Coordinates of C-alpha atoms and ligand atoms in Angstrom, one line a residue:
X141 CA 58.5 0.7 41.5
X142 CA 61.5 0.2 39.2
X143 CA 62.0 -3.0 37.3
X144 CA 65.2 -5.0 37.8
X145 CA 66.7 -3.3 34.7
X146 CA 65.7 0.1 36.0
X147 CA 67.2 -0.7 39.3
X148 CA 70.5 -1.9 37.7
X149 CA 70.4 1.2 35.5
X150 CA 70.1 3.4 38.6
X151 CA 73.5 2.2 39.9
X152 CA 75.3 1.9 36.5
X153 CA 77.7 4.8 37.3
X154 CA 78.5 3.8 40.8
X155 CA 82.1 2.7 41.1
X156 CA 83.1 2.8 37.5
X157 CA 86.9 2.2 37.2
X158 CA 88.4 4.6 34.6
X159 CA 91.7 2.8 34.7
X160 CA 90.7 -0.9 34.7
X161 CA 87.4 -0.5 33.1
X162 CA 84.3 -2.1 34.6
X163 CA 83.6 -1.5 38.3
X164 CA 85.7 -1.4 41.4
X165 CA 83.5 -1.5 44.5
X166 CA 85.6 -2.8 47.3
X167 CA 83.9 -3.4 50.6
X168 CA 83.5 -0.2 52.7
X169 CA 84.9 1.9 49.7
X170 CA 82.8 4.9 48.8
X171 CA 81.1 3.1 45.8
X172 CA 80.2 0.1 47.9
X173 CA 78.9 2.4 50.7
X174 CA 76.9 4.3 48.1
X175 CA 75.4 1.0 46.9
X176 CA 74.5 0.0 50.5
X177 CA 72.7 3.3 50.9
X178 CA 70.9 2.7 47.5
X179 CA 69.8 -0.7 48.7
X180 CA 68.5 0.5 52.0
X181 CA 66.5 3.3 50.3
X182 CA 65.1 0.9 47.8
X183 CA 64.1 -1.5 50.5
X184 CA 62.5 1.1 52.6
X185 CA 60.6 2.4 49.6
X186 CA 59.1 -1.1 49.5
X187 CA 58.1 -1.0 53.1
X188 CA 60.8 -3.4 54.2
X189 CA 62.3 -3.0 57.6
X190 CA 66.1 -2.7 57.3
X191 CA 68.7 -3.6 59.9
X192 CA 72.5 -4.1 59.7
X193 CA 73.8 -6.9 61.9
X194 CA 77.0 -7.1 63.9
X195 CA 78.9 -8.6 60.9
X196 CA 77.8 -5.8 58.6
X197 CA 75.2 -7.9 56.8
X198 CA 72.1 -5.9 55.8
X199 CA 68.7 -7.5 56.3
X200 CA 65.6 -6.0 54.7
X201 CA 62.5 -7.7 56.2
X202 CA 59.0 -8.2 54.7
X203 CA 57.3 -9.3 57.9
X204 CA 58.8 -9.3 61.4
X205 CA 62.2 -10.9 61.8
X206 CA 61.6 -14.5 62.8
X207 CA 63.3 -17.9 62.9
X208 CA 63.0 -20.0 59.8
X209 CA 62.3 -17.1 57.4
X210 CA 62.8 -17.3 53.7
X211 CA 65.9 -15.3 52.8
X212 CA 67.3 -14.2 49.4
X213 CA 70.1 -11.9 48.5
X214 CA 73.6 -11.6 47.3
X215 CA 76.4 -9.0 47.4
X216 CA 77.2 -5.5 46.2
X217 CA 81.0 -5.5 46.4
X218 CA 83.0 -6.3 43.3
X219 CA 86.4 -7.5 42.1
X220 CA 88.7 -4.8 40.8
X221 CA 87.4 -3.9 37.3
X222 CA 84.5 -6.3 37.6
X223 CA 81.3 -6.5 35.7
X224 CA 78.0 -4.8 36.4
X225 CA 76.0 -7.9 37.4
X226 CA 78.1 -10.1 39.7
X227 CA 76.3 -9.5 43.0
X228 CA 74.0 -6.5 42.1
X229 CA 71.9 -8.7 39.8
X230 CA 70.9 -10.9 42.7
X231 CA 70.2 -7.9 44.9
X232 CA 68.2 -6.0 42.3
X233 CA 66.3 -9.1 41.3
X234 CA 65.3 -9.7 44.9
X235 CA 63.9 -6.1 45.2
X236 CA 62.1 -6.6 41.9
X237 CA 60.8 -10.0 43.1
X238 CA 59.3 -8.4 46.2
X239 CA 57.5 -5.9 44.0
X240 CA 56.1 -8.8 41.9
X241 CA 55.1 -10.7 45.0
X242 CA 53.3 -7.7 46.4
X243 CA 51.5 -7.2 43.1
X244 CA 50.3 -10.8 43.4
X245 CA 48.9 -9.9 46.8
X246 CA 50.9 -12.9 48.1
X247 CA 50.1 -13.4 51.8
X248 CA 53.4 -14.8 53.0
X249 CA 53.1 -17.6 55.5
X250 CA 56.5 -16.7 56.8
X251 CA 58.6 -13.5 56.7
X252 CA 60.9 -12.8 53.8
X253 CA 64.3 -11.1 54.1
X254 CA 66.5 -9.6 51.4
X255 CA 70.1 -9.7 52.5
X256 CA 73.3 -8.1 51.3
X257 CA 76.5 -9.8 52.4
X258 CA 79.7 -7.7 52.7
X259 CA 83.1 -8.7 51.2
X260 CA 81.9 -11.6 49.1
X261 CA 84.8 -11.1 46.6
X262 CA 87.4 -10.8 49.3
X263 CA 88.9 -8.1 47.1
X264 CA 89.9 -5.8 50.0
X265 CA 90.7 -8.1 52.9
X266 CA 91.7 -11.2 50.9
X267 CA 89.1 -13.7 52.2
X268 CA 86.1 -14.4 50.0
X269 CA 82.6 -14.4 51.5
X270 CA 84.0 -12.8 54.7
X271 CA 80.5 -11.7 55.8
X272 CA 78.9 -15.1 55.6
X273 CA 82.0 -16.8 57.0
X274 CA 81.8 -14.5 60.1
X275 CA 78.0 -15.2 60.4
X276 CA 78.5 -19.0 60.3
X277 CA 81.8 -19.1 62.2
X278 CA 83.6 -20.3 59.1
X279 CA 86.6 -18.0 59.9
X280 CA 88.5 -17.4 63.1
X281 CA 87.4 -14.0 64.4
X282 CA 90.9 -12.9 65.4
X283 CA 92.2 -13.9 61.9
X284 CA 89.3 -11.9 60.3
X285 CA 89.8 -8.8 62.5
X286 CA 93.5 -8.7 61.6
X287 CA 93.1 -9.1 57.9
X288 CA 94.7 -6.2 56.2
X289 CA 94.0 -4.3 53.0
X290 CA 96.9 -3.2 50.7
X291 CA 97.2 0.0 52.7
X292 CA 97.7 -1.9 55.9
X293 CA 94.3 -1.1 57.4
X294 CA 92.9 -3.9 59.4
X295 CA 89.3 -5.2 58.9
X296 CA 88.7 -4.3 62.6
X297 CA 89.6 -0.7 62.1
X298 CA 87.8 -0.3 58.8
X299 CA 84.7 -2.1 60.1
X300 CA 84.8 0.1 63.3
X301 CA 84.9 3.1 61.1
X302 CA 81.6 2.0 59.6
X303 CA 79.7 1.3 62.7
X304 CA 80.7 -2.2 63.6
X305 CA 82.0 -3.1 67.0
X306 CA 84.9 -5.6 66.5
X307 CA 84.1 -7.1 69.9
X308 CA 80.8 -8.3 68.5
X309 CA 81.9 -9.5 65.1
X310 CA 81.7 -13.3 64.7
X311 CA 79.3 -16.3 64.7
X312 CA 75.7 -15.2 65.0
X313 CA 73.5 -18.2 65.8
X314 CA 70.5 -15.9 66.3
X315 CA 70.8 -14.4 62.8
X316 CA 71.5 -17.8 61.3
X317 CA 68.4 -19.3 62.9
X318 CA 66.4 -16.7 61.0
X319 CA 67.4 -18.3 57.7
X320 CA 64.9 -21.2 57.1
X321 CA 65.9 -21.4 53.4
X322 CA 68.3 -19.2 51.5
X323 CA 68.1 -18.7 47.7
X324 CA 70.7 -16.6 45.8
X325 CA 70.1 -15.4 42.2
X326 CA 73.3 -14.7 40.4
X327 CA 74.6 -14.0 36.9
X328 CA 76.0 -17.1 35.3
X329 CA 79.8 -16.7 35.2
X330 CA 80.8 -19.2 32.6
X331 CA 79.4 -20.7 29.4
X332 CA 76.9 -22.9 31.1
X333 CA 73.7 -21.3 29.7
X334 CA 75.2 -20.5 26.3
X335 CA 73.9 -17.9 23.9
X336 CA 70.3 -19.2 23.5
X337 CA 68.0 -21.7 25.1
X338 CA 66.8 -21.3 28.7
X339 CA 67.8 -18.1 30.4
X340 CA 67.5 -19.5 33.9
X341 CA 69.2 -22.4 35.6
X342 CA 69.1 -24.0 39.0
X343 CA 72.4 -24.4 40.8
X344 CA 73.6 -27.9 41.8
X345 CA 77.1 -27.4 43.3
X346 CA 80.0 -25.0 43.8
X347 CA 83.5 -26.1 43.0
X348 CA 85.9 -26.3 46.0
X349 CA 88.3 -23.4 45.9
X350 CA 91.0 -21.8 47.8
X351 CA 93.5 -18.9 47.9
X352 CA 97.2 -19.2 48.7
X353 CA 100.0 -16.6 48.9
X354 CA 103.4 -17.5 47.6
X355 CA 106.3 -15.2 48.7
X356 CA 109.5 -15.4 46.6
X357 CA 112.5 -13.8 48.3
X358 CA 115.8 -12.9 46.6
X359 CA 118.3 -10.1 46.8
X360 CA 117.1 -6.6 46.2
X361 CA 119.6 -4.6 44.2
X362 CA 120.4 -1.9 41.7
X363 CA 119.3 -2.7 38.1
X364 CA 122.3 -1.0 36.6
X365 CA 125.2 -2.0 38.8
X366 CA 124.3 -5.7 39.3
X367 CA 125.7 -8.0 36.7
X368 CA 123.3 -10.6 35.4
X369 CA 125.4 -13.4 36.9
X370 CA 125.3 -11.8 40.3
X371 CA 121.5 -11.7 40.7
X372 CA 119.0 -13.6 42.9
X373 CA 116.0 -12.0 41.2
X374 CA 112.6 -13.1 42.7
X375 CA 110.8 -11.6 39.7
X376 CA 112.5 -14.1 37.4
X377 CA 111.5 -16.9 39.7
X378 CA 108.0 -15.7 40.1
X379 CA 107.5 -15.5 36.3
X380 CA 108.5 -19.2 36.0
X381 CA 106.2 -20.1 38.9
X382 CA 103.2 -18.4 37.2
X383 CA 103.9 -20.6 34.1
X384 CA 104.4 -23.7 36.4
X385 CA 100.9 -23.0 37.9
X386 CA 99.4 -23.0 34.5
X387 CA 101.2 -26.1 33.3
X388 CA 100.4 -28.1 36.5
X389 CA 96.7 -27.3 36.4
X390 CA 96.5 -27.9 32.6
X391 CA 97.6 -31.5 33.3
X392 CA 94.8 -32.1 35.8
X393 CA 91.4 -32.5 34.1
X394 CA 88.8 -30.1 35.5
X395 CA 91.4 -28.2 37.6
X396 CA 91.7 -24.4 37.4
X397 CA 94.6 -22.5 38.9
X398 CA 95.2 -18.8 38.4
X399 CA 97.7 -16.1 39.4
X400 CA 95.8 -12.9 39.0
X401 CA 97.7 -10.8 41.4
X402 CA 101.5 -10.3 41.7
X403 CA 103.2 -7.6 43.8
X404 CA 107.0 -7.0 43.6
X405 CA 108.6 -5.3 46.6
X406 CA 109.7 -2.6 46.5
X407 CA 108.4 -2.3 42.9
X408 CA 110.8 0.2 41.3
X409 CA 111.6 0.3 37.6
X410 CA 115.3 0.5 38.3
X411 CA 115.2 -1.9 41.2
X412 CA 115.7 -5.7 41.3
X413 CA 113.0 -6.7 43.6
X414 CA 113.8 -8.2 47.0
X415 CA 110.6 -10.1 47.2
X416 CA 107.6 -10.9 45.0
X417 CA 104.3 -11.9 46.4
X418 CA 101.8 -13.7 44.2
X419 CA 98.4 -15.1 45.0
X420 CA 97.2 -18.4 43.7
X421 CA 93.5 -19.3 43.2
X422 CA 93.0 -23.0 42.7
X423 CA 89.9 -25.0 42.2
X424 CA 88.7 -28.6 41.5
X425 CA 85.6 -30.6 42.3
X426 CA 87.6 -33.1 44.4
X427 CA 89.2 -31.4 47.4
X428 CA 91.9 -34.0 47.6
X429 CA 92.9 -33.3 44.1
X430 CA 93.1 -29.6 44.9
X431 CA 95.4 -30.4 47.8
X432 CA 97.6 -32.5 45.5
X433 CA 97.6 -29.7 43.0
X434 CA 98.9 -27.2 45.6
X435 CA 101.5 -29.7 46.7
X436 CA 102.8 -30.1 43.1
X437 CA 102.8 -26.3 42.5
X438 CA 104.6 -25.6 45.8
X439 CA 107.2 -28.3 45.0
X440 CA 107.8 -26.8 41.5
X441 CA 108.0 -23.3 43.0
X442 CA 110.7 -24.4 45.5
X443 CA 112.7 -25.9 42.7
X444 CA 112.4 -22.8 40.6
X445 CA 113.2 -20.5 43.4
X446 CA 116.3 -22.5 44.3
X447 CA 117.5 -22.4 40.7
X448 CA 117.3 -18.6 40.9
X449 CA 119.1 -18.3 44.2
X450 CA 115.8 -17.5 45.9
X451 CA 113.5 -19.0 48.4
X452 CA 109.7 -19.3 48.5
X453 CA 107.0 -19.8 51.1
X454 CA 103.4 -20.7 50.7
X455 CA 100.5 -19.7 53.0
X456 CA 96.9 -20.8 52.7
X457 CA 94.6 -17.7 53.0
X458 CA 91.2 -19.3 52.6
X459 CA 89.6 -22.6 51.5
X460 CA 86.1 -23.8 50.8
X461 CA 85.2 -27.4 50.1
X462 CA 83.1 -28.3 47.1
X463 CA 79.5 -27.6 48.1
X464 CA 76.3 -29.5 46.9
X465 CA 73.2 -27.5 47.4
X466 CA 70.3 -28.8 49.5
X467 CA 68.7 -31.5 47.3
X468 CA 65.2 -31.0 48.7
X469 CA 65.2 -27.2 48.3
X470 CA 66.8 -27.5 44.8
X471 CA 64.1 -30.0 43.8
X472 CA 61.4 -27.7 45.0
X473 CA 63.0 -24.9 43.0
X474 CA 63.3 -27.2 39.9
X475 CA 59.5 -27.9 40.2
X476 CA 58.9 -24.1 40.4
X477 CA 61.0 -23.5 37.4
X478 CA 60.0 -26.2 35.0
X479 CA 62.4 -26.7 32.1
X480 CA 65.3 -24.9 33.8
X481 CA 68.5 -26.8 33.5
X482 CA 70.7 -27.7 36.5
X483 CA 74.1 -26.1 36.5
X484 CA 77.2 -26.6 38.6
X485 CA 79.3 -23.5 39.0
X486 CA 83.0 -22.8 39.3
X487 CA 82.4 -19.6 41.2
X488 CA 82.1 -19.2 45.0
X489 CA 79.1 -17.6 46.6
X490 CA 77.7 -16.8 50.0
X491 CA 75.1 -19.4 49.3
X492 CA 78.0 -21.9 49.3
X493 CA 79.1 -20.8 52.8
X494 CA 75.6 -20.9 54.1
X495 CA 74.9 -24.3 52.6
X496 CA 76.8 -25.9 55.4
X497 CA 74.3 -24.5 57.9
X498 CA 70.9 -23.9 56.3
X499 CA 69.2 -25.2 53.2
X500 CA 70.6 -23.1 50.4
X501 CA 70.1 -23.0 46.6
X502 CA 71.0 -20.8 43.7
X503 CA 69.3 -19.6 40.5
X504 CA 71.5 -18.5 37.6
X505 CA 70.7 -16.0 34.8
X506 CA 72.2 -16.3 31.4
X507 CA 75.3 -14.3 30.6
X508 CA 75.8 -14.7 26.8
X509 CA 79.3 -13.4 27.0
X510 CA 80.4 -16.4 29.2
X511 CA 82.8 -13.9 30.8
X512 CA 82.8 -12.6 34.4
X513 CA 85.0 -10.7 36.7
X514 CA 85.5 -8.5 33.7
X515 CA 83.7 -5.5 32.1
X516 CA 82.4 -7.8 29.4
X517 CA 80.1 -9.6 31.9
X518 CA 76.6 -9.2 30.4
X519 CA 72.9 -10.0 31.0
X520 CA 70.3 -9.0 28.4
X521 CA 67.4 -7.0 29.7
X522 CA 64.9 -9.7 28.8
X523 CA 66.9 -12.3 30.7
X524 CA 67.3 -10.1 33.7
X525 CA 63.5 -9.6 33.7
X526 CA 63.0 -13.4 33.3
X527 CA 65.4 -13.9 36.3
X528 CA 63.4 -11.5 38.5
X529 CA 60.2 -13.2 37.5
X530 CA 61.7 -16.6 38.1
X531 CA 62.9 -15.5 41.6
X532 CA 59.4 -14.2 42.4
X533 CA 57.9 -17.6 41.4
X534 CA 60.5 -19.4 43.5
X535 CA 59.9 -17.2 46.5
X536 CA 56.1 -17.4 46.1
X537 CA 56.4 -21.1 46.0
X538 CA 58.6 -21.2 49.1
X539 CA 56.8 -18.6 51.2
Ligands
HGY1052 O1 85.9 -16.0 43.4 C1 84.7 -16.4 43.2 O2 84.5 -17.5 42.8 C2 83.6 -15.5 43.6 O3 83.3 -14.7 42.5 N1 83.9 -14.8 44.8
MN1053 MN1 79.3 -13.0 43.0
MN1054 MN1 82.5 -12.7 41.8

């Protein structure tokens, strides 16, 4: 069987993005479908029984599906131009951990499942952790089914095209009951584990985070015939709003706010835009502070828009409260990984969505670059191996 590094190496060319760099593996895109197929084949080679549930979550079982099983897994989809490890490291480590457990002739007292959650990044349909939100009922099903990608395809239509029945998408208590404990291994996405020292950490919490869409409307017009004094240009307002987002968050300790995506309509070089849509990602440990931050940003945006003869609307697209992982489960994992530091993360994960329903925990693996959602994301081979071995120790201790 391949090691975790060999497993990762076997998918290193799937979904490479020649324009952005890194990987673009949007849910139900060809690269992500190829990765699903890779996972299914790898799981079957290990004698795991694979099924895909009605929300598109893949479950690979060691032992018969049962309530209260031990479950580990992550995701295979990526952000546009993402790194090689965000998601796949957790999936590959889980497969390698199964090999290690089997080599230790571990006789599990309960079944183990390795899972792959779809649309963790929300890169195609705009809502992060869509698969685990559907599973747990954390998103309205109609809202989910009517989410659209940039080409206007609804999640319902795309999911239907890949074997899901939209009429059966939604909360799945039966599947949720099968999760007795959930552990997700993930690449560390900040500078928490530094360049040296322990390569593995145990997660403590996930920063509350949300996504909002700001739409700035002005007067579309001709770039050559419209005098500067006669313009209501939403692009000029949007540019100031992006700076106001940064300035507002910079004043709030521990807040993060980002505009990473901005779309002018119609988007012509010789056209003054009629509208500019921009998406805001904002996060803070205190959900009330996040709410206040959004209010301040929206107030500034309204003022800016008015000064440019434009208007602006704000729509919340998704929100997740700050999550603290199950203390009992985390303590047991800490005992199984002596010396591993405890780390809070600013990144969202399916484990965070599940944490509201089943005991959930996370294990992080050092990323010396401290960079993620970017091609520079990195995990050294020896740390990836240490991560897979740590996950095997954790799973063995919890089985
Ligand atoms: O956005 C996040 O924090 C995660 O990578 N989905
Ligand atoms: Mn991730
Ligand atoms: Mn991510």
